[in-house]
PDB file of C-alpha atoms in Angstrom:
ATOM      1  CA  MET A  94     -75.767  44.791 -52.995  1.00  0.00           C
ATOM      2  CA  THR A  95     -75.884  41.262 -54.414  1.00  0.00           C
ATOM      3  CA  THR A  96     -72.940  39.082 -53.423  1.00  0.00           C
ATOM      4  CA  SER A  97     -72.095  35.663 -54.789  1.00  0.00           C
ATOM      5  CA  ALA A  98     -72.764  32.839 -52.322  1.00  0.00           C
ATOM      6  CA  ARG A  99     -69.708  30.943 -53.566  1.00  0.00           C
ATOM      7  CA  PRO A 100     -67.214  30.649 -50.685  1.00  0.00           C
ATOM      8  CA  PRO A 101     -64.046  32.696 -51.276  1.00  0.00           C
ATOM      9  CA  ALA A 102     -60.818  30.775 -51.836  1.00  0.00           C
ATOM     10  CA  ASN A 103     -59.049  32.871 -49.190  1.00  0.00           C
ATOM     11  CA  PRO A 104     -61.655  33.895 -46.594  1.00  0.00           C
ATOM     12  CA  ASP A 105     -59.309  36.137 -44.593  1.00  0.00           C
ATOM     13  CA  ALA A 106     -58.259  38.134 -47.645  1.00  0.00           C
ATOM     14  CA  ALA A 107     -61.870  38.303 -48.821  1.00  0.00           C
ATOM     15  CA  LEU A 108     -62.945  39.641 -45.426  1.00  0.00           C
ATOM     16  CA  LEU A 109     -60.358  42.400 -45.474  1.00  0.00           C
ATOM     17  CA  ARG A 110     -61.181  43.363 -49.069  1.00  0.00           C
ATOM     18  CA  ALA A 111     -64.882  43.498 -48.267  1.00  0.00           C
ATOM     19  CA  ALA A 112     -64.327  45.618 -45.164  1.00  0.00           C
ATOM     20  CA  ASP A 113     -62.069  47.976 -47.109  1.00  0.00           C
ATOM     21  CA  ARG A 114     -64.701  48.604 -49.772  1.00  0.00           C
ATOM     22  CA  GLY A 115     -67.677  48.642 -47.396  1.00  0.00           C
ATOM     23  CA  ASP A 116     -69.457  45.504 -48.596  1.00  0.00           C
ATOM     24  CA  ALA A 117     -71.289  44.169 -45.539  1.00  0.00           C
ATOM     25  CA  ASP A 118     -72.774  41.249 -47.461  1.00  0.00           C
ATOM     26  CA  ALA A 119     -69.340  40.101 -48.631  1.00  0.00           C
ATOM     27  CA  VAL A 120     -68.058  40.467 -45.067  1.00  0.00           C
ATOM     28  CA  ALA A 121     -70.769  38.076 -43.907  1.00  0.00           C
ATOM     29  CA  VAL A 122     -69.967  35.629 -46.695  1.00  0.00           C
ATOM     30  CA  ALA A 123     -66.268  35.640 -45.808  1.00  0.00           C
ATOM     31  CA  LEU A 124     -67.009  35.056 -42.136  1.00  0.00           C
ATOM     32  CA  ARG A 125     -69.357  32.177 -42.939  1.00  0.00           C
ATOM     33  CA  ALA A 126     -66.577  30.710 -45.077  1.00  0.00           C
ATOM     34  CA  GLY A 127     -64.300  30.633 -42.019  1.00  0.00           C
ATOM     35  CA  ALA A 128     -62.491  33.966 -42.121  1.00  0.00           C
ATOM     36  CA  ASP A 129     -60.763  34.979 -38.892  1.00  0.00           C
ATOM     37  CA  ILE A 130     -62.632  38.081 -37.728  1.00  0.00           C
ATOM     38  CA  GLU A 131     -59.307  39.416 -36.411  1.00  0.00           C
ATOM     39  CA  ALA A 132     -57.342  38.751 -39.622  1.00  0.00           C
ATOM     40  CA  ARG A 133     -54.787  41.476 -40.421  1.00  0.00           C
ATOM     41  CA  ASP A 134     -53.656  43.151 -43.621  1.00  0.00           C
ATOM     42  CA  GLY A 135     -50.068  44.171 -44.385  1.00  0.00           C
ATOM     43  CA  SER A 136     -50.412  47.188 -42.083  1.00  0.00           C
ATOM     44  CA  ARG A 137     -51.826  44.993 -39.283  1.00  0.00           C
ATOM     45  CA  ARG A 138     -55.289  46.467 -39.722  1.00  0.00           C
ATOM     46  CA  THR A 139     -58.263  44.292 -38.893  1.00  0.00           C
ATOM     47  CA  ALA A 140     -61.538  44.354 -40.809  1.00  0.00           C
ATOM     48  CA  LEU A 141     -63.090  46.504 -38.094  1.00  0.00           C
ATOM     49  CA  LEU A 142     -60.229  48.988 -38.251  1.00  0.00           C
ATOM     50  CA  LEU A 143     -60.612  49.201 -42.027  1.00  0.00           C
ATOM     51  CA  ALA A 144     -64.335  49.779 -41.614  1.00  0.00           C
ATOM     52  CA  ALA A 145     -63.658  52.538 -39.084  1.00  0.00           C
ATOM     53  CA  THR A 146     -60.989  54.150 -41.258  1.00  0.00           C
ATOM     54  CA  TYR A 147     -63.295  54.409 -44.271  1.00  0.00           C
ATOM     55  CA  ASP A 148     -66.480  54.994 -42.246  1.00  0.00           C
ATOM     56  CA  HIS A 149     -68.258  51.852 -43.409  1.00  0.00           C
ATOM     57  CA  VAL A 150     -70.814  51.785 -40.607  1.00  0.00           C
ATOM     58  CA  ALA A 151     -72.848  48.856 -41.925  1.00  0.00           C
ATOM     59  CA  VAL A 152     -69.706  46.711 -41.996  1.00  0.00           C
ATOM     60  CA  ALA A 153     -68.786  47.813 -38.490  1.00  0.00           C
ATOM     61  CA  ASN A 154     -72.243  46.895 -37.235  1.00  0.00           C
ATOM     62  CA  VAL A 155     -71.853  43.355 -38.572  1.00  0.00           C
ATOM     63  CA  LEU A 156     -68.368  42.938 -37.147  1.00  0.00           C
ATOM     64  CA  VAL A 157     -69.237  44.355 -33.730  1.00  0.00           C
ATOM     65  CA  ALA A 158     -72.300  42.131 -33.503  1.00  0.00           C
ATOM     66  CA  LEU A 159     -70.047  39.129 -34.132  1.00  0.00           C
ATOM     67  CA  GLY A 160     -67.521  40.132 -31.477  1.00  0.00           C
ATOM     68  CA  ALA A 161     -64.787  41.971 -33.376  1.00  0.00           C
ATOM     69  CA  ASP A 162     -62.149  43.580 -31.151  1.00  0.00           C
ATOM     70  CA  ALA A 163     -62.543  47.368 -30.998  1.00  0.00           C
ATOM     71  CA  ASP A 164     -59.119  47.605 -29.323  1.00  0.00           C
ATOM     72  CA  ALA A 165     -57.032  45.816 -31.966  1.00  0.00           C
ATOM     73  CA  LEU A 166     -53.898  47.887 -32.575  1.00  0.00           C
ATOM     74  CA  ASP A 167     -52.416  48.205 -36.050  1.00  0.00           C
ATOM     75  CA  GLY A 168     -48.854  49.015 -37.075  1.00  0.00           C
ATOM     76  CA  ARG A 169     -49.440  52.748 -36.498  1.00  0.00           C
ATOM     77  CA  HIS A 170     -50.819  52.161 -32.994  1.00  0.00           C
ATOM     78  CA  ASP A 171     -54.376  52.962 -34.049  1.00  0.00           C
ATOM     79  CA  THR A 172     -57.495  51.122 -32.948  1.00  0.00           C
ATOM     80  CA  PRO A 173     -60.958  51.311 -34.498  1.00  0.00           C
ATOM     81  CA  TRP A 174     -62.003  53.623 -31.653  1.00  0.00           C
ATOM     82  CA  LEU A 175     -58.962  55.900 -31.945  1.00  0.00           C
ATOM     83  CA  VAL A 176     -59.584  56.310 -35.665  1.00  0.00           C
ATOM     84  CA  THR A 177     -62.990  57.850 -34.983  1.00  0.00           C
ATOM     85  CA  GLY A 178     -61.274  60.845 -33.394  1.00  0.00           C
ATOM     86  CA  VAL A 179     -59.473  61.455 -36.680  1.00  0.00           C
ATOM     87  CA  THR A 180     -62.442  60.890 -38.992  1.00  0.00           C
ATOM     88  CA  GLY A 181     -64.922  62.579 -36.674  1.00  0.00           C
ATOM     89  CA  SER A 182     -67.587  60.000 -37.475  1.00  0.00           C
ATOM     90  CA  VAL A 183     -70.311  60.037 -34.834  1.00  0.00           C
ATOM     91  CA  ALA A 184     -72.065  57.158 -36.578  1.00  0.00           C
ATOM     92  CA  MET A 185     -68.925  55.008 -36.264  1.00  0.00           C
ATOM     93  CA  LEU A 186     -68.494  56.067 -32.637  1.00  0.00           C
ATOM     94  CA  GLU A 187     -72.024  54.828 -31.957  1.00  0.00           C
ATOM     95  CA  ALA A 188     -71.382  51.603 -33.858  1.00  0.00           C
ATOM     96  CA  LEU A 189     -68.290  50.861 -31.760  1.00  0.00           C
ATOM     97  CA  LEU A 190     -69.670  51.678 -28.307  1.00  0.00           C
ATOM     98  CA  PRO A 191     -71.490  48.313 -27.971  1.00  0.00           C
ATOM     99  CA  ALA A 192     -68.055  46.660 -28.300  1.00  0.00           C
ATOM    100  CA  ASN A 193     -66.973  48.431 -25.087  1.00  0.00           C
ATOM    101  CA  PRO A 194     -63.785  49.960 -26.537  1.00  0.00           C
ATOM    102  CA  ASP A 195     -60.974  50.736 -24.127  1.00  0.00           C
ATOM    103  CA  LEU A 196     -61.049  54.526 -23.964  1.00  0.00           C
ATOM    104  CA  THR A 197     -57.631  54.670 -22.289  1.00  0.00           C
ATOM    105  CA  ILE A 198     -55.608  53.223 -25.193  1.00  0.00           C
ATOM    106  CA  LYS A 199     -53.348  55.942 -26.582  1.00  0.00           C
ATOM    107  CA  ASN A 200     -52.407  56.636 -30.199  1.00  0.00           C
ATOM    108  CA  ARG A 201     -48.840  56.988 -31.447  1.00  0.00           C
ATOM    109  CA  TYR A 202     -48.770  60.570 -30.172  1.00  0.00           C
ATOM    110  CA  GLY A 203     -49.870  59.492 -26.712  1.00  0.00           C
ATOM    111  CA  GLY A 204     -53.340  60.939 -27.215  1.00  0.00           C
ATOM    112  CA  LEU A 205     -56.956  59.854 -26.833  1.00  0.00           C
ATOM    113  CA  SER A 206     -59.680  60.311 -29.452  1.00  0.00           C
ATOM    114  CA  PRO A 207     -60.950  63.749 -28.311  1.00  0.00           C
ATOM    115  CA  ILE A 208     -57.534  65.304 -28.973  1.00  0.00           C
ATOM    116  CA  PRO A 209     -57.351  64.851 -32.772  1.00  0.00           C
ATOM    117  CA  ALA A 210     -61.085  65.500 -32.999  1.00  0.00           C
ATOM    118  CA  SER A 211     -60.644  68.850 -31.249  1.00  0.00           C
ATOM    119  CA  GLU A 212     -57.686  69.745 -33.426  1.00  0.00           C
ATOM    120  CA  ARG A 213     -59.563  68.946 -36.631  1.00  0.00           C
ATOM    121  CA  GLY A 214     -62.731  70.812 -35.704  1.00  0.00           C
ATOM    122  CA  HIS A 215     -65.042  67.792 -35.492  1.00  0.00           C
ATOM    123  CA  VAL A 216     -67.761  69.566 -33.525  1.00  0.00           C
ATOM    124  CA  ASP A 217     -70.420  66.849 -33.561  1.00  0.00           C
ATOM    125  CA  TYR A 218     -67.911  64.190 -32.568  1.00  0.00           C
ATOM    126  CA  VAL A 219     -66.603  66.220 -29.641  1.00  0.00           C
ATOM    127  CA  ARG A 220     -70.173  66.947 -28.543  1.00  0.00           C
ATOM    128  CA  ARG A 221     -70.853  63.208 -28.417  1.00  0.00           C
ATOM    129  CA  VAL A 222     -67.529  61.938 -27.068  1.00  0.00           C
ATOM    130  CA  VAL A 223     -67.677  64.192 -24.005  1.00  0.00           C
ATOM    131  CA  GLU A 224     -70.687  62.101 -22.937  1.00  0.00           C
ATOM    132  CA  THR A 225     -68.495  58.985 -22.681  1.00  0.00           C
ATOM    133  CA  ASP A 226     -66.052  58.166 -19.898  1.00  0.00           C
ATOM    134  CA  VAL A 227     -62.989  59.234 -21.888  1.00  0.00           C
ATOM    135  CA  ASP A 228     -60.490  61.430 -20.004  1.00  0.00           C
ATOM    136  CA  LEU A 229     -60.991  64.900 -21.462  1.00  0.00           C
ATOM    137  CA  ASP A 230     -57.996  66.291 -19.575  1.00  0.00           C
ATOM    138  CA  HIS A 231     -55.582  63.663 -20.878  1.00  0.00           C
ATOM    139  CA  VAL A 232     -52.212  65.124 -21.869  1.00  0.00           C
ATOM    140  CA  ASN A 233     -50.506  63.654 -24.940  1.00  0.00           C
ATOM    141  CA  ASP A 234     -46.783  63.264 -25.605  1.00  0.00           C
ATOM    142  CA  LEU A 235     -46.602  66.820 -26.946  1.00  0.00           C
ATOM    143  CA  GLY A 236     -47.926  68.097 -23.636  1.00  0.00           C
ATOM    144  CA  TRP A 237     -51.333  69.055 -25.032  1.00  0.00           C
ATOM    145  CA  THR A 238     -54.903  68.340 -23.959  1.00  0.00           C
ATOM    146  CA  ALA A 239     -57.910  68.412 -26.281  1.00  0.00           C
ATOM    147  CA  LEU A 240     -58.512  72.018 -25.208  1.00  0.00           C
ATOM    148  CA  LEU A 241     -54.936  73.031 -25.923  1.00  0.00           C
ATOM    149  CA  GLU A 242     -55.006  71.355 -29.347  1.00  0.00           C
ATOM    150  CA  ALA A 243     -58.272  73.092 -30.235  1.00  0.00           C
ATOM    151  CA  VAL A 244     -56.520  76.404 -29.630  1.00  0.00           C
ATOM    152  CA  ILE A 245     -52.952  75.708 -30.739  1.00  0.00           C
ATOM    153  CA  LEU A 246     -53.740  73.744 -33.899  1.00  0.00           C
ATOM    154  CA  GLY A 247     -57.198  75.138 -34.612  1.00  0.00           C
ATOM    155  CA  ASP A 248     -57.918  78.185 -36.742  1.00  0.00           C
ATOM    156  CA  GLY A 249     -59.847  80.165 -34.160  1.00  0.00           C
ATOM    157  CA  GLY A 250     -62.998  79.951 -36.278  1.00  0.00           C
ATOM    158  CA  ALA A 251     -66.557  78.966 -35.487  1.00  0.00           C
ATOM    159  CA  ASP A 252     -65.931  75.223 -35.271  1.00  0.00           C
ATOM    160  CA  HIS A 253     -63.026  75.527 -32.874  1.00  0.00           C
ATOM    161  CA  GLN A 254     -64.895  78.113 -30.838  1.00  0.00           C
ATOM    162  CA  GLU A 255     -67.765  75.653 -30.461  1.00  0.00           C
ATOM    163  CA  ILE A 256     -65.398  72.861 -29.477  1.00  0.00           C
ATOM    164  CA  VAL A 257     -63.921  75.065 -26.767  1.00  0.00           C
ATOM    165  CA  ARG A 258     -67.466  75.781 -25.530  1.00  0.00           C
ATOM    166  CA  ILE A 259     -68.293  72.072 -25.466  1.00  0.00           C
ATOM    167  CA  LEU A 260     -65.106  71.125 -23.643  1.00  0.00           C
ATOM    168  CA  LEU A 261     -65.536  73.858 -21.069  1.00  0.00           C
ATOM    169  CA  ALA A 262     -69.173  72.895 -20.504  1.00  0.00           C
ATOM    170  CA  ALA A 263     -68.001  69.306 -19.977  1.00  0.00           C
ATOM    171  CA  GLY A 264     -65.761  70.519 -17.173  1.00  0.00           C
ATOM    172  CA  VAL A 265     -62.258  70.335 -18.649  1.00  0.00           C
ATOM    173  CA  ASP A 266     -59.455  71.952 -16.671  1.00  0.00           C
ATOM    174  CA  ARG A 267     -58.683  75.186 -18.511  1.00  0.00           C
ATOM    175  CA  THR A 268     -55.633  75.797 -16.303  1.00  0.00           C
ATOM    176  CA  ILE A 269     -53.605  72.872 -17.666  1.00  0.00           C
ATOM    177  CA  ALA A 270     -50.573  74.374 -19.418  1.00  0.00           C
ATOM    178  CA  ASP A 271     -48.338  72.964 -22.132  1.00  0.00           C
ATOM    179  CA  LYS A 272     -44.740  71.858 -21.549  1.00  0.00           C
ATOM    180  CA  ASP A 273     -43.632  75.495 -21.638  1.00  0.00           C
ATOM    181  CA  GLY A 274     -46.175  76.518 -19.017  1.00  0.00           C
ATOM    182  CA  VAL A 275     -48.449  78.265 -21.519  1.00  0.00           C
ATOM    183  CA  THR A 276     -52.184  77.886 -20.932  1.00  0.00           C
ATOM    184  CA  ALA A 277     -54.927  77.665 -23.563  1.00  0.00           C
ATOM    185  CA  LEU A 278     -55.942  81.233 -22.707  1.00  0.00           C
ATOM    186  CA  ARG A 279     -52.457  82.595 -23.330  1.00  0.00           C
ATOM    187  CA  HIS A 280     -52.240  80.684 -26.610  1.00  0.00           C
ATOM    188  CA  ALA A 281     -55.596  82.121 -27.699  1.00  0.00           C
ATOM    189  CA  GLU A 282     -54.517  85.639 -26.776  1.00  0.00           C
ATOM    190  CA  SER A 283     -51.197  85.335 -28.599  1.00  0.00           C
ATOM    191  CA  ARG A 284     -52.976  84.121 -31.755  1.00  0.00           C
ATOM    192  CA  GLY A 285     -55.593  86.835 -31.697  1.00  0.00           C
ATOM    193  CA  TYR A 286     -58.423  84.348 -31.161  1.00  0.00           C
ATOM    194  CA  ASP A 287     -60.521  86.877 -29.267  1.00  0.00           C
ATOM    195  CA  GLU A 288     -63.733  84.822 -29.126  1.00  0.00           C
ATOM    196  CA  ILE A 289     -61.929  81.792 -27.709  1.00  0.00           C
ATOM    197  CA  ALA A 290     -59.999  83.941 -25.261  1.00  0.00           C
ATOM    198  CA  THR A 291     -63.271  85.400 -24.010  1.00  0.00           C
ATOM    199  CA  LEU A 292     -64.658  81.886 -23.458  1.00  0.00           C
ATOM    200  CA  LEU A 293     -61.556  80.894 -21.536  1.00  0.00           C
ATOM    201  CA  ARG A 294     -61.708  83.931 -19.265  1.00  0.00           C
ATOM    202  CA  ARG A 295     -65.234  83.178 -18.030  1.00  0.00           C
TER     203      ARG A 295
END
């Protein structure tokens, strides 16, 4: 993409616009013009958080290389890293790892990235994130782990079955119960998720 070399009148705004639309060249131009790499939009999102939200990996690569903060919280208590659990982007996960994101920062529900990823059926993401140091047995404010969310909020289909397999292979504690004392196995049985129940009984 060809980008004008003329310096933007408002470098911070230009940086955020470029990150939002995925224009890595314009991001570089804005930064050379003096943009604050941690500038925020009206929702307190940084350029890196915008790149993560819209899966603009090339933009993220530029920003991470220049020292952007992977732990910058926005107004919804999201960070670039936390957003990857929602989008399920393995490419963005890989782009952010060199920035050494804090894997213990919790989202507004008190959860870590594997929890929404497991809920949403992001198989490839879960397969990759279990290889990091993130706490796979973390319990969010609802009282649910990634395993519990995969069962309670999943559909019992192939993707959620595979996520349960991955989590179990990674050594998660299948005995952790929700706030009512109900385990993932009991939830699977009550929902008629026979394949998942079989995995949890092994």
